[in-house]
Coordinates of C-alpha atoms in Angstrom, one line a residue:
M343 CA -0.1 -0.1 -0.2
V344 CA 1.5 3.3 -1.0
T345 CA 0.9 6.3 1.3
S346 CA 1.2 10.0 0.6
P347 CA 3.9 11.8 2.6
A348 CA 2.8 13.5 5.6
P349 CA 2.4 17.3 5.1
S350 CA 4.8 19.4 6.8
S351 CA 3.8 20.9 10.3
S352 CA 3.8 24.3 9.0
A353 CA 1.5 23.4 6.1
S354 CA -0.7 21.5 8.4
Y355 CA -1.1 24.4 10.8
A356 CA -1.9 26.8 7.8
A357 CA -4.6 24.2 6.7
A358 CA -6.1 24.4 10.1
G359 CA -6.5 28.2 9.9
V360 CA -3.6 29.4 11.8
D361 CA -1.3 31.9 9.9
T362 CA 2.1 32.1 12.0
A363 CA 3.6 34.6 9.3
A364 CA 0.7 36.9 9.8
G365 CA 1.5 36.8 13.6
D366 CA 5.1 37.8 12.9
R367 CA 4.0 40.7 10.7
A368 CA 1.8 41.8 13.5
V369 CA 4.6 42.0 15.9
E370 CA 6.7 44.0 13.7
L371 CA 4.1 46.5 12.9
M372 CA 3.5 47.0 16.8
K373 CA 7.2 46.8 17.8
A374 CA 7.8 50.6 17.9
A375 CA 4.8 51.3 19.8
V376 CA 5.6 48.8 22.6
S377 CA 9.3 49.8 22.8
A378 CA 8.3 53.5 23.5
T379 CA 6.8 52.3 26.7
H380 CA 10.0 51.0 28.0
G381 CA 12.1 52.9 30.6
P382 CA 15.3 51.8 32.0
G383 CA 13.4 49.4 34.2
V384 CA 12.7 46.8 31.2
V385 CA 15.3 44.3 30.8
G386 CA 15.4 42.8 27.2
G387 CA 13.3 43.8 24.2
V388 CA 10.3 42.5 22.3
G389 CA 9.7 39.0 21.5
G390 CA 11.2 37.3 24.6
F391 CA 9.4 34.4 26.3
A392 CA 9.1 36.4 29.4
G393 CA 9.0 40.1 29.9
M394 CA 11.5 41.3 32.8
F395 CA 11.5 44.3 34.9
D396 CA 14.2 45.3 37.1
V397 CA 13.0 46.1 40.6
S398 CA 16.1 46.8 42.5
F399 CA 14.5 50.0 43.6
L400 CA 12.2 48.1 45.9
K401 CA 15.0 48.0 48.1
D402 CA 14.4 51.5 49.1
Y403 CA 10.9 50.7 50.3
D404 CA 10.4 49.7 53.9
R405 CA 7.6 47.5 53.0
P406 CA 6.6 47.2 49.5
L407 CA 3.3 45.8 48.4
L408 CA 2.6 44.5 44.9
A409 CA -0.8 45.4 43.6
T410 CA -2.1 43.4 40.6
S411 CA -5.2 43.6 38.4
T412 CA -6.6 41.7 35.1
D413 CA -9.5 42.7 33.3
G414 CA -11.1 43.1 29.7
V415 CA -13.4 45.4 27.9
G416 CA -16.4 43.1 27.5
T417 CA -18.5 43.5 24.6
K418 CA -17.5 46.8 23.5
V419 CA -15.0 45.0 21.2
A420 CA -18.2 44.0 19.2
I421 CA -18.9 47.8 18.2
A422 CA -15.2 48.3 17.2
Q423 CA -15.5 45.2 15.2
A424 CA -18.6 46.3 13.6
L425 CA -17.1 49.7 12.7
D426 CA -13.7 48.2 12.0
K427 CA -12.1 50.8 14.3
H428 CA -9.6 49.4 16.7
D429 CA -7.2 52.2 17.7
T430 CA -9.1 53.1 20.8
I431 CA -9.9 49.8 22.3
G432 CA -6.4 49.4 23.7
Q433 CA -6.9 52.5 25.8
D434 CA -10.2 50.9 27.3
L435 CA -8.2 47.8 28.3
V436 CA -5.5 50.0 30.0
G437 CA -8.2 52.1 31.7
M438 CA -10.0 48.9 32.9
V439 CA -6.6 47.3 34.3
V440 CA -4.2 50.1 35.3
D441 CA -6.8 52.3 37.0
D442 CA -7.6 49.5 39.4
I443 CA -4.0 49.5 40.5
V444 CA -4.0 53.2 41.4
V445 CA -7.1 52.8 43.6
V446 CA -4.9 51.3 46.3
G447 CA -2.4 54.0 45.7
A448 CA -0.1 51.9 43.9
R449 CA 2.2 53.3 41.1
P450 CA 1.8 50.7 38.1
L451 CA 4.9 49.1 36.8
V452 CA 4.2 46.7 34.0
M453 CA 1.4 45.4 31.8
T454 CA 0.9 42.4 29.7
D455 CA -2.0 41.8 27.2
Y456 CA -3.7 39.1 25.3
I457 CA -5.6 39.0 22.2
A458 CA -7.6 36.1 21.0
C459 CA -8.9 36.4 17.4
G460 CA -10.3 34.2 14.6
R461 CA -7.6 35.1 12.3
V462 CA -4.7 37.5 12.6
V463 CA -5.0 40.6 10.6
P464 CA -1.6 42.3 11.1
A465 CA -2.7 45.9 10.7
R466 CA -5.7 45.3 13.0
I467 CA -3.8 43.8 15.7
A468 CA -1.2 46.3 15.6
S469 CA -3.7 49.0 15.9
I470 CA -5.1 47.4 19.0
V471 CA -1.6 47.1 20.6
E472 CA -0.6 50.6 19.5
G473 CA -3.7 51.8 21.4
I474 CA -2.6 49.7 24.4
A475 CA 0.9 51.2 24.0
R476 CA 0.0 54.8 24.0
A477 CA -2.4 54.4 27.2
C478 CA 0.6 52.6 28.9
S479 CA 2.8 55.4 28.3
E480 CA 0.4 57.9 29.5
T481 CA 0.1 55.9 32.7
G482 CA 3.7 55.4 33.2
T483 CA 3.3 51.6 32.7
A484 CA 5.7 49.5 30.7
L485 CA 4.1 47.0 28.2
V486 CA 6.5 44.3 28.5
G487 CA 4.7 41.4 27.0
G488 CA 1.7 39.9 25.3
E489 CA 0.2 37.2 23.3
T490 CA -1.9 37.2 20.1
A491 CA -3.6 33.7 19.6
E492 CA -5.7 32.6 16.5
H493 CA -8.7 30.6 17.4
P494 CA -10.1 29.4 14.0
G495 CA -13.4 27.5 14.4
L496 CA -13.9 28.9 18.1
L497 CA -14.0 32.7 16.8
G498 CA -15.3 34.2 13.6
L499 CA -12.6 35.3 11.2
D500 CA -13.1 38.9 12.2
D501 CA -13.9 38.4 15.7
Y502 CA -11.4 39.2 18.7
D503 CA -11.2 39.7 22.4
V504 CA -8.8 41.6 24.5
A505 CA -7.5 41.1 28.1
G506 CA -4.6 42.4 30.1
A507 CA -3.1 42.1 33.5
A508 CA -0.8 44.7 35.3
V509 CA 1.3 44.9 38.4
G510 CA 2.2 47.9 40.6
V511 CA 4.0 48.9 43.9
V512 CA 2.8 50.9 46.9
E513 CA 4.6 51.5 50.3
A514 CA 2.5 49.7 53.0
G515 CA 2.3 52.8 54.9
S516 CA 1.0 54.6 51.9
Q517 CA -2.1 52.2 51.0
L518 CA -5.2 53.7 50.4
G519 CA -8.5 52.3 51.4
E520 CA -11.3 52.1 53.8
H521 CA -9.1 51.9 56.8
L522 CA -8.2 55.6 56.3
V523 CA -12.0 56.9 56.1
V524 CA -13.3 58.8 58.7
D525 CA -16.6 60.7 59.8
G526 CA -17.0 64.0 57.9
D527 CA -14.8 62.8 54.8
V528 CA -15.6 64.4 51.6
V529 CA -16.8 62.2 48.4
L530 CA -15.6 63.9 45.3
A531 CA -16.5 62.6 41.8
L532 CA -14.1 62.5 39.0
A533 CA -15.8 62.8 35.5
S534 CA -15.9 60.1 33.1
S535 CA -15.5 60.6 29.3
G536 CA -18.7 58.3 28.5
L537 CA -19.6 55.0 28.9
H538 CA -16.1 53.6 29.4
S539 CA -16.1 49.8 29.2
N540 CA -19.3 48.5 31.2
G541 CA -22.8 47.8 30.3
F542 CA -22.3 47.4 26.3
S543 CA -24.5 44.2 26.3
L544 CA -27.3 46.4 27.4
V545 CA -26.4 49.0 25.0
R546 CA -26.3 46.7 22.2
H547 CA -29.7 45.1 23.2
I548 CA -31.2 48.7 23.2
L549 CA -30.0 49.5 19.7
A550 CA -31.0 46.1 18.4
S551 CA -34.5 46.4 19.9
R552 CA -34.9 49.8 18.1
D553 CA -33.4 48.5 14.8
L554 CA -30.6 51.2 15.0
G555 CA -27.1 50.7 13.7
Y556 CA -23.7 52.1 14.9
T557 CA -23.5 54.5 11.9
D558 CA -27.0 56.0 12.5
S559 CA -27.0 59.6 13.8
V560 CA -29.2 60.9 16.8
D561 CA -29.9 64.6 17.1
E562 CA -28.7 64.7 20.7
L563 CA -25.2 63.5 19.7
S564 CA -22.6 65.3 17.8
G565 CA -21.6 62.2 15.7
T566 CA -22.8 58.8 15.1
L567 CA -23.9 56.4 17.6
G568 CA -20.8 54.2 17.1
E569 CA -18.5 57.2 17.5
A570 CA -20.3 58.0 21.0
L571 CA -20.0 54.6 22.0
L572 CA -16.5 54.0 21.3
E573 CA -15.3 57.2 23.2
P574 CA -12.1 55.8 24.9
T575 CA -12.1 55.4 28.5
R576 CA -10.7 58.4 30.6
L577 CA -7.3 57.3 32.2
Y578 CA -7.1 58.7 35.9
T579 CA -3.8 57.2 37.1
A580 CA -1.5 60.0 36.1
P581 CA -3.5 62.8 37.6
L582 CA -4.1 60.8 40.6
L583 CA -0.5 59.8 41.2
R584 CA 0.4 63.5 40.9
V585 CA -2.0 64.2 43.6
L586 CA -0.8 61.4 45.8
D587 CA 2.9 62.6 45.2
D588 CA 2.4 66.3 45.8
P589 CA 3.8 67.1 49.5
A590 CA 1.3 69.6 49.9
L591 CA -1.6 67.2 49.5
A592 CA 0.1 64.3 51.6
G593 CA -2.5 62.3 53.3
A594 CA -5.5 64.2 51.8
V595 CA -6.9 61.2 49.7
H596 CA -8.1 58.5 51.9
S597 CA -9.7 56.0 49.4
L598 CA -10.5 55.8 45.8
S599 CA -13.1 53.8 43.8
H600 CA -13.1 53.0 40.4
V601 CA -16.6 53.1 38.9
T602 CA -16.8 50.1 36.5
G603 CA -19.4 47.1 36.7
G604 CA -22.0 47.5 39.3
G605 CA -22.2 51.4 39.1
I606 CA -21.7 54.2 41.4
A607 CA -23.2 53.0 44.8
A608 CA -22.0 49.5 44.7
N609 CA -18.3 50.6 44.0
L610 CA -18.1 53.3 46.4
A611 CA -19.3 51.1 49.1
R612 CA -16.5 48.8 48.5
V613 CA -13.9 51.4 49.7
L614 CA -15.9 52.7 52.9
P615 CA -15.6 51.2 56.2
R616 CA -18.2 48.9 57.8
G617 CA -20.8 51.2 59.7
S618 CA -20.2 54.3 57.5
W619 CA -22.7 55.6 55.0
T620 CA -23.1 58.4 52.4
E621 CA -25.6 59.7 50.0
V622 CA -24.6 60.7 46.5
D623 CA -26.5 63.8 45.4
R624 CA -27.6 63.4 41.7
T625 CA -28.4 67.0 41.7
T626 CA -24.5 68.0 41.4
W627 CA -24.1 66.8 37.8
S628 CA -25.8 66.2 34.6
P629 CA -25.2 62.8 32.8
A630 CA -23.9 63.2 29.3
P631 CA -26.2 63.0 26.3
V632 CA -25.1 59.4 25.4
F633 CA -26.6 58.1 28.6
R634 CA -29.8 60.1 28.2
V635 CA -30.1 59.0 24.5
L636 CA -29.7 55.4 25.6
S637 CA -32.2 55.7 28.4
E638 CA -34.8 57.2 26.0
L639 CA -34.4 54.6 23.5
A640 CA -34.8 51.9 26.1
G641 CA -37.9 53.8 27.5
S642 CA -36.5 53.8 30.9
T643 CA -34.9 56.2 33.4
L644 CA -31.4 57.1 34.2
E645 CA -32.1 55.8 37.8
S646 CA -32.9 52.3 36.4
S647 CA -29.3 52.0 34.8
E648 CA -27.3 53.3 37.8
G649 CA -26.2 49.7 38.6
T650 CA -25.0 49.3 35.2
W651 CA -23.3 52.6 33.6
N652 CA -21.2 55.2 35.4
L653 CA -23.5 58.0 34.1
G654 CA -20.9 60.5 34.2
I655 CA -18.6 59.5 37.0
G656 CA -15.6 57.3 36.4
M657 CA -13.6 57.5 39.4
I658 CA -14.4 58.7 43.1
A659 CA -12.0 60.0 45.7
V660 CA -12.9 60.0 49.4
V661 CA -10.7 62.9 50.9
A662 CA -10.2 64.9 54.0
A663 CA -12.8 67.5 54.5
D664 CA -10.3 70.3 55.1
R665 CA -8.3 69.2 51.9
A666 CA -11.3 68.7 49.5
A667 CA -11.0 72.1 47.7
A668 CA -7.3 71.6 47.1
V669 CA -7.6 68.1 45.6
T670 CA -10.6 69.2 43.6
A671 CA -8.3 72.2 42.3
A672 CA -5.4 70.1 41.6
L673 CA -7.4 67.5 39.5
A674 CA -9.3 70.2 37.7
A675 CA -6.0 71.9 36.7
D676 CA -4.8 68.4 35.3
G677 CA -8.0 68.3 33.1
V678 CA -10.3 66.3 35.3
E679 CA -13.7 67.7 36.2
T680 CA -14.1 67.2 39.9
W681 CA -16.8 67.9 42.4
Q682 CA -18.3 67.1 45.7
V683 CA -21.1 64.7 45.7
G684 CA -21.4 63.7 49.2
T685 CA -20.0 63.3 52.8
V686 CA -19.2 60.3 54.7
A687 CA -21.1 59.7 58.2
T688 CA -20.7 57.0 60.9
S689 CA -23.9 58.1 62.8
T690 CA -26.7 55.5 63.3
R691 CA -29.6 55.6 60.8
D692 CA -31.9 53.3 59.0
L693 CA -30.2 52.0 55.8
S694 CA -33.0 50.9 54.0
G695 CA -32.5 51.4 50.3
F696 CA -28.8 51.6 50.6
E697 CA -26.2 49.6 48.6
Q698 CA -24.2 47.8 51.5
G699 CA -21.0 46.5 50.3
A700 CA -20.4 44.5 47.1
K701 CA -18.2 41.9 45.4
G702 CA -17.6 40.0 48.7
V703 CA -16.6 43.3 50.5
D704 CA -18.4 44.0 53.7
G705 CA -18.1 47.9 53.4
G706 CA -20.1 51.0 54.0
A707 CA -23.6 51.8 52.7
V708 CA -24.4 54.1 49.7
R709 CA -27.4 55.4 48.0
L710 CA -28.0 58.1 45.3
V711 CA -30.6 60.7 46.1
G712 CA -32.2 63.7 44.4
A713 CA -32.9 64.3 40.8
Y714 CA -30.2 64.7 38.0
A715 CA -29.4 68.0 36.8
G716 CA -31.0 69.0 33.6

């Protein structure tokens, strides 16, 4: 019996739908952007099996604590794919990952990314990674590694998903959190740039139910629906670190809360001590048009989406009352609109209707009150 020679492994892999050459081209296209995030702490270049970072400086710490975070951007990638616009989704990823690091007062050091796709389109992958690299540079984070994996048969040819992880460091004595929060502390809101990266399954459901596409225009929005929805996540790390590093503001910030999945109340409750409570005053701000448009399309109220969307607040700072004005001014001078939305109290009261802790944290109690400003 005569048998045909077995095909080469590379030919077999290509037949299975995996193009290793395309992956190599993607790396070459993104190489300059990734290298631009590398400071003197990065050891080695792009393409190693492991990214390395020199942490000799940790010897100067009394008790260094490593902080780590991992996340993705959810179904927002479906909109980027539908519009074939991939240069902003990387910033969303960095925002979701690195801005969790600064919440504990840590300075981000390194980040890695992971992209799973149906097929590698070099220019598309490079665009995503270039967005990640730009945001890493803005937050002072070295992008030291990543992986792009083709999953033919599991993902559609033009489908992809992104995820990332980061590591930072904070001196134990400088760690932020509920342990610093006291009665009378002021709750400051830091404005979001839009939806950021949460609640997009609801967004897509709303648009589909109204037979609207991402290229459709709505009078209340300056551009198309897709442009409004892809507005990249605001990055808070650099402005917040400048506040934390300012000797004149030393000790002013007690805790931070990144407003992501779960909304304002649930995320703020996680960084307040047990037994404390606050009421967030809706009258102090007006949610951006994109939130109002989506609520109207859904036939619902803004209040009903408070557990899903950030509604205009992307980060919250709990600060000492006598330093609140100075922190607000510093952030505003750095381009982050900031305003007071509440005050922390520890007095005994009925907490019916409050969010009390979240995601396994037995924290404080929060509820939103009043009507949103027009």
